[in-house]
Amino acid sequence: METTDYEHGIVPIDQRKSWLSIAAVWIAIGIDLSGAFLGVALASGMAFWPAIGATMLGSLLLGLLAMGCAYVGASTGLSTAMISRAVFGKIGGAVLALAISISLVGWFAVQAGFFGTNAQIAFTEFTGLDVPVQVFSGIGGVLMAITAFWGYRSINRLSSLAVPLLLLLLVIGVVVAFVTKGAGGLDAAVEATFTFGGAVSLVMGIFILGVVLAPDMARWAKTPKQAMAAGFVGFFFGNSIILVVAILLARIMNEAELMTIYFALSLGGVAVVVLILAQWTTNTTNLYSAGLAFSSIHPKLTRRTVTLVLGVVGIIVGIVGAADFFIQFILVIGTIIAPYGGVYLAAFFTGRRTARWAHGASTPTVDVWSIVAWVAGVLVAFATTDPAAGPGFGWFTFTTISSLDGLIVGFAVYLVLWIARTGLRPGGVAAETHAPNDEVRA
């Protein structure tokens, strides 16, 4: 059995997987309790159909963006962190890899906290005992870390088993709710606390980091086209399914906790299975990608060792209550990380014929232009974020989705800088050269 996940190189062709199995991984990631949490929030802060519309639009945009990011991963065979070395240089890539791994450990801690809260609800309903939430957060974190330690193949097998069961159980919950309570609650009046654009931003923000990190999974695809198909299906359906189900159930049942809703429908056993599978499949990939990112910093770091250490850190952070900062956390992540996706998309599609994308190719210490483009994207994303909705200044609006603003600006600034410094040949390919001994590309 293979024990490597090729964290320092490319995935061999004979190890590549079908597009459907990769899409299943992303769907499994999307069906999680953070999505349920956001769905319930949208249900209580928007009219029903605008909430559904925001969910569909946000998920559609994610699916389209994922197609491009997945293409890069499958074409290069490299992880997101290894791609950052080609884009930002050795030090620049290491800094970004460190930022990504810290962010993902934070996500891991948040999800472990969500698991603990909902597992406590389920356990109390079944037994009547009041066990501290920290116990469940710790147990859940260990469970999730085990699969991450074994790597992509274990994640792939888990997702293939979990997705059909999760879909079936979610559908059962909706059907039982409609049969027992009817559809009257769907049109109930609520106080509007979300704008449509703000809701779309949250829908994208909850999975935007997954889009940017799509190469971690897409590099396992047999062809770039299959990776694109997997990316669209995985992100569109993976992101929208749990949100739509949560919106429907919250409206029909007038409850604010998904686990409470399932127990109110006499579906406690279903609730426990959904809880375990949804968080297991989602959170194990957070830790897996964190391990990939951190291990890319130095060739002597192995993914398994790094994953073990980061898992312990994430479990401790989750136990002390990181989930309390959930909404602020995802907004910050979307603001900082999303522009990187735009930069590496622009870097790849303008320079894919150059040597920089080959495994083992010489890279500069720092690529100044890529970092400038990324910083520009981050600044614009903060500038377009309404302070009432999250960390930002609200100076102006662009698409009304701050994370998307940052990604677009990162892409555009890199493209402008690339044209300015290289020019275009008649065929449309930049006359860019890459001197192997250049320490800083400027």
Tab-separated table of N, CA and C in Angstrom, residues 179-265:
chain	number	residue	atom	x	y	z
A	179	VAL	N	-44.136	16.276	5.987
A	179	VAL	CA	-45.297	15.432	6.287
A	179	VAL	C	-45.902	15.782	7.650
A	180	THR	N	-45.056	16.041	8.623
A	180	THR	CA	-45.552	16.276	9.984
A	180	THR	C	-45.930	17.728	10.257
A	181	LYS	N	-45.268	18.684	9.621
A	181	LYS	CA	-45.509	20.100	9.927
A	181	LYS	C	-46.097	20.897	8.774
A	182	GLY	N	-46.015	20.365	7.560
A	182	GLY	CA	-46.509	21.119	6.419
A	182	GLY	C	-45.536	22.200	5.976
A	183	ALA	N	-45.951	22.986	4.984
A	183	ALA	CA	-45.063	23.990	4.392
A	183	ALA	C	-45.400	25.404	4.831
A	184	GLY	N	-46.276	25.543	5.836
A	184	GLY	CA	-46.715	26.869	6.246
A	184	GLY	C	-45.600	27.776	6.720
A	185	GLY	N	-44.585	27.206	7.359
A	185	GLY	CA	-43.512	28.023	7.907
A	185	GLY	C	-42.596	28.646	6.874
A	186	LEU	N	-42.647	28.178	5.633
A	186	LEU	CA	-41.737	28.689	4.612
A	186	LEU	C	-41.962	30.169	4.342
A	187	ASP	N	-43.207	30.611	4.394
A	187	ASP	CA	-43.530	32.004	4.066
A	187	ASP	C	-43.678	32.890	5.299
A	188	ALA	N	-43.298	32.383	6.472
A	188	ALA	CA	-43.420	33.181	7.688
A	188	ALA	C	-42.530	34.425	7.608
A	189	ALA	N	-43.034	35.542	8.128
A	189	ALA	CA	-42.287	36.797	8.090
A	189	ALA	C	-41.138	36.767	9.101
A	190	VAL	N	-39.985	37.286	8.690
A	190	VAL	CA	-38.830	37.395	9.583
A	190	VAL	C	-38.223	38.774	9.426
A	191	GLU	N	-37.498	39.205	10.433
A	191	GLU	CA	-36.786	40.476	10.354
A	191	GLU	C	-35.557	40.304	9.464
A	192	ALA	N	-35.444	41.149	8.456
A	192	ALA	CA	-34.337	41.029	7.502
A	192	ALA	C	-33.040	41.528	8.129
A	193	THR	N	-32.157	40.608	8.418
A	193	THR	CA	-30.850	40.970	8.990
A	193	THR	C	-29.710	40.755	7.998
A	194	PHE	N	-30.011	40.147	6.851
A	194	PHE	CA	-29.013	39.944	5.795
A	194	PHE	C	-29.480	40.619	4.515
A	195	THR	N	-28.564	41.303	3.825
A	195	THR	CA	-28.849	41.736	2.461
A	195	THR	C	-28.604	40.547	1.528
A	196	PHE	N	-29.112	40.628	0.301
A	196	PHE	CA	-28.910	39.522	-0.630
A	196	PHE	C	-27.423	39.351	-0.934
A	197	GLY	N	-26.748	40.481	-1.215
A	197	GLY	CA	-25.315	40.406	-1.492
A	197	GLY	C	-24.519	39.898	-0.302
A	198	GLY	N	-24.906	40.336	0.901
A	198	GLY	CA	-24.230	39.852	2.099
A	198	GLY	C	-24.411	38.368	2.291
A	199	ALA	N	-25.618	37.864	1.977
A	199	ALA	CA	-25.883	36.431	2.100
A	199	ALA	C	-25.057	35.637	1.095
A	200	VAL	N	-24.978	36.136	-0.146
A	200	VAL	CA	-24.169	35.456	-1.159
A	200	VAL	C	-22.710	35.420	-0.719
A	201	SER	N	-22.243	36.517	-0.145
A	201	SER	CA	-20.863	36.577	0.346
A	201	SER	C	-20.607	35.527	1.419
A	202	LEU	N	-21.558	35.363	2.348
A	202	LEU	CA	-21.408	34.350	3.388
A	202	LEU	C	-21.441	32.946	2.794
A	203	VAL	N	-22.331	32.728	1.827
A	203	VAL	CA	-22.421	31.418	1.177
A	203	VAL	C	-21.105	31.071	0.500
A	204	MET	N	-20.499	32.049	-0.162
A	204	MET	CA	-19.204	31.815	-0.790
A	204	MET	C	-18.094	31.723	0.251
A	205	GLY	N	-18.172	32.584	1.262
A	205	GLY	CA	-17.109	32.629	2.257
A	205	GLY	C	-16.947	31.335	3.015
A	206	ILE	N	-18.051	30.595	3.186
A	206	ILE	CA	-17.986	29.367	3.963
A	206	ILE	C	-17.208	28.264	3.248
A	207	PHE	N	-17.008	28.395	1.919
A	207	PHE	CA	-16.319	27.349	1.158
A	207	PHE	C	-15.257	27.920	0.228
A	208	ILE	N	-15.013	29.254	0.300
A	208	ILE	CA	-14.062	29.865	-0.616
A	208	ILE	C	-12.650	29.337	-0.394
A	209	LEU	N	-12.314	29.052	0.840
A	209	LEU	CA	-11.001	28.487	1.112
A	209	LEU	C	-10.857	27.124	0.439
A	210	GLY	N	-11.945	26.364	0.401
A	210	GLY	CA	-11.926	25.073	-0.285
A	210	GLY	C	-11.660	25.223	-1.767
A	211	VAL	N	-12.214	26.272	-2.390
A	211	VAL	CA	-11.978	26.523	-3.813
A	211	VAL	C	-10.509	26.825	-4.053
A	212	VAL	N	-9.948	27.723	-3.257
A	212	VAL	CA	-8.547	28.089	-3.421
A	212	VAL	C	-7.639	26.875	-3.212
A	213	LEU	N	-8.043	25.978	-2.313
A	213	LEU	CA	-7.253	24.784	-2.019
A	213	LEU	C	-7.634	23.588	-2.896
A	214	ALA	N	-8.448	23.829	-3.911
A	214	ALA	CA	-8.901	22.735	-4.783
A	214	ALA	C	-7.767	21.901	-5.371
A	215	PRO	N	-6.595	22.477	-5.691
A	215	PRO	CA	-5.512	21.643	-6.229
A	215	PRO	C	-5.107	20.485	-5.325
A	216	ASP	N	-5.300	20.600	-4.008
A	216	ASP	CA	-4.926	19.509	-3.103
A	216	ASP	C	-5.645	18.219	-3.463
A	217	MET	N	-6.889	18.318	-3.922
A	217	MET	CA	-7.655	17.150	-4.340
A	217	MET	C	-7.609	16.958	-5.856
A	218	ALA	N	-7.658	18.063	-6.600
A	218	ALA	CA	-7.708	17.988	-8.061
A	218	ALA	C	-6.455	17.374	-8.663
A	219	ARG	N	-5.329	17.458	-7.973
A	219	ARG	CA	-4.085	16.874	-8.494
A	219	ARG	C	-4.179	15.358	-8.626
A	220	TRP	N	-5.202	14.759	-7.998
A	220	TRP	CA	-5.423	13.329	-8.113
A	220	TRP	C	-6.290	12.949	-9.315
A	221	ALA	N	-6.796	13.927	-10.062
A	221	ALA	CA	-7.667	13.641	-11.209
A	221	ALA	C	-6.871	13.103	-12.392
A	222	LYS	N	-7.506	12.257	-13.185
A	222	LYS	CA	-6.825	11.638	-14.327
A	222	LYS	C	-6.481	12.653	-15.400
A	223	THR	N	-7.367	13.640	-15.630
A	223	THR	CA	-7.127	14.679	-16.634
A	223	THR	C	-7.626	16.023	-16.094
A	224	PRO	N	-7.123	17.121	-16.649
A	224	PRO	CA	-7.630	18.433	-16.234
A	224	PRO	C	-9.133	18.596	-16.466
A	225	LYS	N	-9.648	18.043	-17.564
A	225	LYS	CA	-11.089	18.153	-17.839
A	225	LYS	C	-11.899	17.423	-16.767
A	226	GLN	N	-11.424	16.266	-16.355
A	226	GLN	CA	-12.125	15.543	-15.293
A	226	GLN	C	-12.061	16.325	-13.974
A	227	ALA	N	-10.942	16.986	-13.736
A	227	ALA	CA	-10.823	17.798	-12.530
A	227	ALA	C	-11.824	18.947	-12.551
A	228	MET	N	-12.014	19.563	-13.718
A	228	MET	CA	-12.972	20.654	-13.836
A	228	MET	C	-14.401	20.173	-13.587
A	229	ALA	N	-14.736	19.011	-14.133
A	229	ALA	CA	-16.074	18.455	-13.899
A	229	ALA	C	-16.285	18.157	-12.421
A	230	ALA	N	-15.278	17.572	-11.805
A	230	ALA	CA	-15.363	17.265	-10.379
A	230	ALA	C	-15.490	18.542	-9.558
A	231	GLY	N	-14.753	19.581	-9.943
A	231	GLY	CA	-14.792	20.839	-9.217
A	231	GLY	C	-16.164	21.483	-9.252
A	232	PHE	N	-16.763	21.529	-10.446
A	232	PHE	CA	-18.080	22.166	-10.528
A	232	PHE	C	-19.131	21.375	-9.761
A	233	VAL	N	-19.207	20.093	-10.023
A	233	VAL	CA	-20.210	19.259	-9.348
A	233	VAL	C	-19.980	19.255	-7.846
A	234	GLY	N	-18.732	19.077	-7.444
A	234	GLY	CA	-18.425	18.978	-6.024
A	234	GLY	C	-18.739	20.244	-5.257
A	235	PHE	N	-18.385	21.404	-5.804
A	235	PHE	CA	-18.581	22.650	-5.073
A	235	PHE	C	-19.999	23.190	-5.196
A	236	PHE	N	-20.614	23.063	-6.368
A	236	PHE	CA	-21.985	23.556	-6.503
A	236	PHE	C	-22.940	22.751	-5.624
A	237	PHE	N	-22.920	21.449	-5.787
A	237	PHE	CA	-23.834	20.617	-5.010
A	237	PHE	C	-23.374	20.474	-3.563
A	238	GLY	N	-22.072	20.339	-3.363
A	238	GLY	CA	-21.573	20.186	-2.004
A	238	GLY	C	-21.904	21.378	-1.129
A	239	ASN	N	-21.815	22.587	-1.686
A	239	ASN	CA	-22.087	23.776	-0.891
A	239	ASN	C	-23.578	24.024	-0.707
A	240	SER	N	-24.384	23.730	-1.721
A	240	SER	CA	-25.800	24.105	-1.681
A	240	SER	C	-26.677	23.110	-0.936
A	241	ILE	N	-26.338	21.833	-0.964
A	241	ILE	CA	-27.229	20.807	-0.401
A	241	ILE	C	-27.525	21.066	1.064
A	242	ILE	N	-26.493	21.202	1.888
A	242	ILE	CA	-26.712	21.339	3.328
A	242	ILE	C	-27.367	22.674	3.660
A	243	LEU	N	-27.046	23.724	2.900
A	243	LEU	CA	-27.669	25.021	3.142
A	243	LEU	C	-29.166	24.982	2.860
A	244	VAL	N	-29.533	24.394	1.728
A	244	VAL	CA	-30.952	24.300	1.373
A	244	VAL	C	-31.716	23.462	2.393
A	245	VAL	N	-31.138	22.327	2.776
A	245	VAL	CA	-31.799	21.463	3.771
A	245	VAL	C	-31.963	22.212	5.093
A	246	ALA	N	-30.915	22.920	5.531
A	246	ALA	CA	-30.994	23.652	6.797
A	246	ALA	C	-32.026	24.773	6.731
A	247	ILE	N	-32.079	25.486	5.618
A	247	ILE	CA	-33.077	26.551	5.455
A	247	ILE	C	-34.487	25.974	5.527
A	248	LEU	N	-34.726	24.881	4.805
A	248	LEU	CA	-36.040	24.244	4.811
A	248	LEU	C	-36.438	23.780	6.208
A	249	LEU	N	-35.546	23.061	6.872
A	249	LEU	CA	-35.874	22.502	8.181
A	249	LEU	C	-36.057	23.600	9.229
A	250	ALA	N	-35.203	24.621	9.187
A	250	ALA	CA	-35.326	25.705	10.159
A	250	ALA	C	-36.638	26.448	9.988
A	251	ARG	N	-37.049	26.657	8.754
A	251	ARG	CA	-38.313	27.339	8.476
A	251	ARG	C	-39.506	26.491	8.908
A	252	ILE	N	-39.485	25.241	8.534
A	252	ILE	CA	-40.628	24.369	8.837
A	252	ILE	C	-40.770	24.135	10.333
A	253	MET	N	-39.639	23.907	11.005
A	253	MET	CA	-39.666	23.528	12.419
A	253	MET	C	-39.507	24.719	13.365
A	254	ASN	N	-39.103	25.880	12.840
A	254	ASN	CA	-38.892	27.076	13.665
A	254	ASN	C	-37.915	26.789	14.806
A	255	GLU	N	-36.815	26.144	14.465
A	255	GLU	CA	-35.766	25.817	15.428
A	255	GLU	C	-34.431	26.344	14.916
A	256	ALA	N	-33.459	26.497	15.819
A	256	ALA	CA	-32.172	27.083	15.464
A	256	ALA	C	-31.011	26.098	15.523
A	257	GLU	N	-31.243	24.827	15.850
A	257	GLU	CA	-30.182	23.813	15.911
A	257	GLU	C	-30.610	22.601	15.089
A	258	LEU	N	-29.750	22.193	14.155
A	258	LEU	CA	-30.103	21.090	13.274
A	258	LEU	C	-30.342	19.805	14.060
A	259	MET	N	-29.515	19.541	15.055
A	259	MET	CA	-29.692	18.318	15.838
A	259	MET	C	-31.012	18.341	16.610
A	260	THR	N	-31.356	19.514	17.159
A	260	THR	CA	-32.630	19.651	17.868
A	260	THR	C	-33.800	19.385	16.921
A	261	ILE	N	-33.683	19.866	15.696
A	261	ILE	CA	-34.731	19.653	14.694
A	261	ILE	C	-34.925	18.163	14.433
A	262	TYR	N	-33.845	17.431	14.241
A	262	TYR	CA	-33.955	15.995	13.961
A	262	TYR	C	-34.558	15.240	15.136
A	263	PHE	N	-34.197	15.611	16.344
A	263	PHE	CA	-34.791	14.939	17.505
A	263	PHE	C	-36.267	15.284	17.635
A	264	ALA	N	-36.645	16.518	17.281
A	264	ALA	CA	-38.060	16.902	17.317
A	264	ALA	C	-38.876	16.106	16.304
A	265	LEU	N	-38.219	15.628	15.264
A	265	LEU	CA	-38.879	14.808	14.247
A	265	LEU	C	-38.790	13.320	14.575
